[in-house]
N, CA and C of each residue as an Amber inpcrd file, in Angstrom:
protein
   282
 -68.3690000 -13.7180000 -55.0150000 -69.0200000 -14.2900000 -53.8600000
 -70.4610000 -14.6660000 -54.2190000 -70.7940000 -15.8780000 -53.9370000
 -71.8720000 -16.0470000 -53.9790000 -72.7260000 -15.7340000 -53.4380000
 -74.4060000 -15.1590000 -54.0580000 -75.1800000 -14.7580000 -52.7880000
 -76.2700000 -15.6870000 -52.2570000 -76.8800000 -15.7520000 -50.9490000
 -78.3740000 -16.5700000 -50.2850000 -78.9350000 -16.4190000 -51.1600000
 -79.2330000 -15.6660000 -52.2530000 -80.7250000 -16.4170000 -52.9860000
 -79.6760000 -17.3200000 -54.0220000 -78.4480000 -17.0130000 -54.7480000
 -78.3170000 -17.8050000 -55.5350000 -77.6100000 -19.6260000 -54.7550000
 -77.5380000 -19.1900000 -53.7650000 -77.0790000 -20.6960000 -53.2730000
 -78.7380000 -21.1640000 -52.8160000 -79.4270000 -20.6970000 -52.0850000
 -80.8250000 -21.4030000 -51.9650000 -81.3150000 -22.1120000 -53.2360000
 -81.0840000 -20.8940000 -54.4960000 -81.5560000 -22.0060000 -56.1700000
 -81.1550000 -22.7290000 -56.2270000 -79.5500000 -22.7380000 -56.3560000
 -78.9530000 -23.9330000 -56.4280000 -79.0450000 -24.8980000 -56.3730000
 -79.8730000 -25.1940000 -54.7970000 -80.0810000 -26.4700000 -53.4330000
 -81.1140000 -26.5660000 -53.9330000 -82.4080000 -25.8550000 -54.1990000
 -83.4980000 -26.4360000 -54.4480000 -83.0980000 -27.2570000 -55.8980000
 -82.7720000 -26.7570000 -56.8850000 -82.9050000 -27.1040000 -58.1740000
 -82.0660000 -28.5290000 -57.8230000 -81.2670000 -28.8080000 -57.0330000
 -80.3780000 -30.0050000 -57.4090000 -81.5450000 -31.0900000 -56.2120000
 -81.8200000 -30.1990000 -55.2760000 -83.1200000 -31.6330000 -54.5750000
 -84.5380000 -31.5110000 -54.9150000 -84.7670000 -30.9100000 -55.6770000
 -86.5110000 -30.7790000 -56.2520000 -86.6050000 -31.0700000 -57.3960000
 -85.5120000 -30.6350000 -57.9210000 -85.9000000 -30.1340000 -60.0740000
 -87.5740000 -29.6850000 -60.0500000 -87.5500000 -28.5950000 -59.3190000
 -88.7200000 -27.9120000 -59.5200000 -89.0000000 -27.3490000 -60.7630000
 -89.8090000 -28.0890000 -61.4050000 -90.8660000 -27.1470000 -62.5280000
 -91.0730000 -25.5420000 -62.1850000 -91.4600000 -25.1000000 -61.0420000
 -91.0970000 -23.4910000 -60.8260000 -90.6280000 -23.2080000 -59.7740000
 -89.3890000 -22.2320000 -59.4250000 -88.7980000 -22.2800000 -58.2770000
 -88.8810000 -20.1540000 -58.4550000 -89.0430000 -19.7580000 -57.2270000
 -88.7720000 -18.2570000 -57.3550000 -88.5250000 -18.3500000 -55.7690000
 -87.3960000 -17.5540000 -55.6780000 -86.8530000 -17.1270000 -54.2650000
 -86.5270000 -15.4970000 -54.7130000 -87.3950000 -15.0620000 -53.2170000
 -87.5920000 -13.4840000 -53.2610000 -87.1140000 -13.0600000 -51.9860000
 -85.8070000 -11.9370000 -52.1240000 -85.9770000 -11.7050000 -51.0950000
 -86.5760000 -10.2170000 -50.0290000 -86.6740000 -10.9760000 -48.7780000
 -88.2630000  -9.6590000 -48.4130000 -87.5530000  -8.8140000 -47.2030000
 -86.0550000  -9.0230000 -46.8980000 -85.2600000  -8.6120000 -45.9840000
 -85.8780000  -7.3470000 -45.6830000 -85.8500000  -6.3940000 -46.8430000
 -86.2480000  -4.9510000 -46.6320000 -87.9450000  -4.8690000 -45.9480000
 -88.6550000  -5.9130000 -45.9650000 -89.5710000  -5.8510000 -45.7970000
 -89.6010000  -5.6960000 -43.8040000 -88.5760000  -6.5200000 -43.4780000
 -87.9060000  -6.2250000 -42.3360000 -87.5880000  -5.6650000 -41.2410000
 -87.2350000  -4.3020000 -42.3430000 -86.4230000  -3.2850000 -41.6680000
 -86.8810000  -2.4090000 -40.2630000 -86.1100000  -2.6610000 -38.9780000
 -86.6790000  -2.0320000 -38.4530000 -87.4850000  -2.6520000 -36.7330000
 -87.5340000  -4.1110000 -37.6420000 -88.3530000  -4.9770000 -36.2930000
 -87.4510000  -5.4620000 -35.4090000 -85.9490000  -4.7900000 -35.4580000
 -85.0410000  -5.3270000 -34.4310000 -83.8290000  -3.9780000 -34.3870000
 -83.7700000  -3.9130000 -33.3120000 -82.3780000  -2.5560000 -32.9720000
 -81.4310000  -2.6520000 -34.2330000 -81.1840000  -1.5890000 -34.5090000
 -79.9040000  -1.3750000 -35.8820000 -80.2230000  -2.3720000 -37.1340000
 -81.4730000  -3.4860000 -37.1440000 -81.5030000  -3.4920000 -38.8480000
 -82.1500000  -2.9140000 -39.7650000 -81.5450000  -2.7530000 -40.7640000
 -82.1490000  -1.5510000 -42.1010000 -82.5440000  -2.2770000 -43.1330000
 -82.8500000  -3.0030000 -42.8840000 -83.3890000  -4.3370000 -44.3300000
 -81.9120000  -4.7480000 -44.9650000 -81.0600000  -4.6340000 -44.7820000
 -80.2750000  -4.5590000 -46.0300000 -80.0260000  -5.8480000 -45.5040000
 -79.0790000  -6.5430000 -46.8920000 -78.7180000  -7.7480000 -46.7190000
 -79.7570000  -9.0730000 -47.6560000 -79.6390000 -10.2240000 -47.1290000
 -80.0660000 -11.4380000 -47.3940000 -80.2010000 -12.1590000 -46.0210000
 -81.4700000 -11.4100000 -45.4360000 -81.5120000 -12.0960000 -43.9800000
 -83.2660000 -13.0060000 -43.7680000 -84.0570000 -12.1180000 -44.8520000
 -85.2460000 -12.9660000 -45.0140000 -85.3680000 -13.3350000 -46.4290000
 -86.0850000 -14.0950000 -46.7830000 -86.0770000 -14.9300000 -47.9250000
 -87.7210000 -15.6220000 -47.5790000 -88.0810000 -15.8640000 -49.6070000
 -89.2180000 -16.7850000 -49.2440000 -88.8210000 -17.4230000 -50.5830000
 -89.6720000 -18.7740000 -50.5690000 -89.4520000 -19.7300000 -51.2520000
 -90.7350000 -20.0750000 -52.0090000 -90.7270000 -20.4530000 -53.0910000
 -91.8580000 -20.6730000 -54.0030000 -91.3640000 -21.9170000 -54.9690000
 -92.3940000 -22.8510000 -54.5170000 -91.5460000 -24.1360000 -55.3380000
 -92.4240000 -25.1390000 -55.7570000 -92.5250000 -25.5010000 -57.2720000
 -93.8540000 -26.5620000 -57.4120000 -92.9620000 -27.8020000 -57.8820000
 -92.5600000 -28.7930000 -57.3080000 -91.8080000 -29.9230000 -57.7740000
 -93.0190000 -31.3680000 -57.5520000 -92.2670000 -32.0350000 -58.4460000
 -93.4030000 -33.3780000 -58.2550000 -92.9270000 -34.0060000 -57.1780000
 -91.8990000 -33.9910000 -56.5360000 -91.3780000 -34.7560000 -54.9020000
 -91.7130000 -34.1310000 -54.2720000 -93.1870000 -33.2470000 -54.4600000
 -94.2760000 -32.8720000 -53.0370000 -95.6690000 -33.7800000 -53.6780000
 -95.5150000 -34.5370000 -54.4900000 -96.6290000 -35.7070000 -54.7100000
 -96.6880000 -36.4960000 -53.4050000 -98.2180000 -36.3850000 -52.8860000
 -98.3970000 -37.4260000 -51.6720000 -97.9940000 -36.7820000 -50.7120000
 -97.0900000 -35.2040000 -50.5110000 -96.5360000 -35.0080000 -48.9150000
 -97.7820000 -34.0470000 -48.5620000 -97.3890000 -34.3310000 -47.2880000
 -98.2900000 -32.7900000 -46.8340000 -97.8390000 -31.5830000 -46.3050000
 -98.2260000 -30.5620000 -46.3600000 -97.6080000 -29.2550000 -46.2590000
 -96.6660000 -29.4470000 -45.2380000 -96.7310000 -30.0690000 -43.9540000
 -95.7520000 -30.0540000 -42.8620000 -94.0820000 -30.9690000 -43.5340000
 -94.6190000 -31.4950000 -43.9680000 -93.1620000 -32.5290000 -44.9430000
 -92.8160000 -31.8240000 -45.7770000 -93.5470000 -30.8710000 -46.8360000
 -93.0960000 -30.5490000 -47.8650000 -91.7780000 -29.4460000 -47.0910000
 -92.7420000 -28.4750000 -46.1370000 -91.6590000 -28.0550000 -45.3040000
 -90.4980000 -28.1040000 -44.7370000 -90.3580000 -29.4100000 -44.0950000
 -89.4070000 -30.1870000 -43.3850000 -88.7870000 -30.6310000 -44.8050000
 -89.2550000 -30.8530000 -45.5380000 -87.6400000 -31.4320000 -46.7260000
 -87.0410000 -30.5470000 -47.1470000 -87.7650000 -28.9180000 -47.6350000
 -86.9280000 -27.6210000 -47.5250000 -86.1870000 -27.1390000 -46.7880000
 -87.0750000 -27.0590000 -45.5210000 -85.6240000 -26.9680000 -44.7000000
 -84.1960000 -27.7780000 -43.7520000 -84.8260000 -28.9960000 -44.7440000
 -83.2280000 -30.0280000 -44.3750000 -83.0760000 -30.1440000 -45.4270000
 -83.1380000 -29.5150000 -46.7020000 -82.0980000 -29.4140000 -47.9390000
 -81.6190000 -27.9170000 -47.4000000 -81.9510000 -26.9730000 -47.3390000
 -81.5650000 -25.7870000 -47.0650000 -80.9760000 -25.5480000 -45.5160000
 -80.7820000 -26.5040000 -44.6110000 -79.9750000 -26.2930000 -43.7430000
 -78.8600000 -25.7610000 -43.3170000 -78.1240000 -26.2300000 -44.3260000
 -76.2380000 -25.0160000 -44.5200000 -76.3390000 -23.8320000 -44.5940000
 -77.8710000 -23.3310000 -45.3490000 -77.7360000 -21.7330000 -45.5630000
 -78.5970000 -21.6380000 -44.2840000 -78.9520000 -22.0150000 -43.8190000
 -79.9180000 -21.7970000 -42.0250000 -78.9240000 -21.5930000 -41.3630000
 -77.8890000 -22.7350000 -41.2380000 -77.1080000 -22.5000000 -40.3740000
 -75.4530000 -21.6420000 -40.9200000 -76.1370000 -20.9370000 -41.7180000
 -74.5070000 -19.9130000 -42.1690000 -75.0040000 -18.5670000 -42.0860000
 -76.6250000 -18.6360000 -40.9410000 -77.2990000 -16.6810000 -40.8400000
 -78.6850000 -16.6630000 -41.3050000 -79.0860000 -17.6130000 -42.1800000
 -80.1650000 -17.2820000 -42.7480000 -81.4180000 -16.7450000 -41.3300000
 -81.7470000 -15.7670000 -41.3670000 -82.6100000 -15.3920000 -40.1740000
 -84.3440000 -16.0540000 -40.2700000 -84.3650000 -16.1250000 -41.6490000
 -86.0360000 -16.3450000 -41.7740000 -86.4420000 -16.7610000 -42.8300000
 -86.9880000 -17.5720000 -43.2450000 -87.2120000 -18.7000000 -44.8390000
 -88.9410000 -18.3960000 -44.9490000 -90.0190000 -18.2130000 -45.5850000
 -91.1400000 -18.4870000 -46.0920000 -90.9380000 -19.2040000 -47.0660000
 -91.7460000 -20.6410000 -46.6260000 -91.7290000 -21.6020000 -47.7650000
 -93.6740000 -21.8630000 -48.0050000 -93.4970000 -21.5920000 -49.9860000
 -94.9110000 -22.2260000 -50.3940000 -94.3040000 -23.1380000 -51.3000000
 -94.5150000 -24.3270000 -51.0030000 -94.0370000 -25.6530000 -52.0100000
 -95.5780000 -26.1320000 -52.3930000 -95.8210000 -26.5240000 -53.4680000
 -97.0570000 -27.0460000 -54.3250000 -96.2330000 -28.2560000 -55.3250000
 -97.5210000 -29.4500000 -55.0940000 -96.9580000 -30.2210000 -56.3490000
 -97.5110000 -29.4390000 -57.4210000 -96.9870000 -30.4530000 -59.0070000
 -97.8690000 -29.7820000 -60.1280000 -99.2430000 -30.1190000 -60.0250000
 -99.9460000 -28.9770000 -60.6390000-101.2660000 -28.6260000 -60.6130000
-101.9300000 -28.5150000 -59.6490000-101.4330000 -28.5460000 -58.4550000
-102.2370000 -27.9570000 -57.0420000-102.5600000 -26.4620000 -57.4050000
-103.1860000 -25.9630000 -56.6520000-103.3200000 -24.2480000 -57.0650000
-102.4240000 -23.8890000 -55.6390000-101.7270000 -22.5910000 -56.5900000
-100.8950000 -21.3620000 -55.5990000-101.3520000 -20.1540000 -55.4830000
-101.4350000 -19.2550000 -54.6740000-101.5230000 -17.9490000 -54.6830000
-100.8630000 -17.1940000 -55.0880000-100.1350000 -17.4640000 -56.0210000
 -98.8830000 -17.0740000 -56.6280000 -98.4450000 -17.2100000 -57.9470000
């Protein structure tokens, strides 16, 4: 079975070809802020992505193209996405 972070790589790598892609997930970070969840799972996720098809966008687009490439896994549970997309050589905190 495949898991949410490895289908999120997947999707990014085939619509970005990001130069650096890291998906972490922070589910456990979670735990707790809602009746009966224990972090467990693949329910939060963040995204870290420096591709050159964020040349010219601005943070609100770079956004919006992540999450309409990543839509199928939104809509198959994904509870919560953090996205930092950077073109190359912008600076990240990361």
């Amino acid at each position: 079975m495949t898991t949410v972070k490895t289908r999120i790589e997947t999707i990014l790598q085939e619509s970005f070809t990001p130069e650096k892609l890291e998906v972490i997930n922070e589910s456990h970070q979670h735990a707790g802020h809602q009746p009966g969840f224990d972090g467990e799972g693949e329910t939060h996720m963040r995204v870290r992505v420096v591709s050159a098809k964020f040349i010219d966008m601005s943070r609100l687009q770079r956004h919006r193209a992540v999450n309409d490439a990543l839509k199928p896994v939104l809509d198959a549970g994904l509870h919560a996405l953090a996205i930092e997309a950077a073109a190359p050589g912008e600076p990240t905190r990361w």
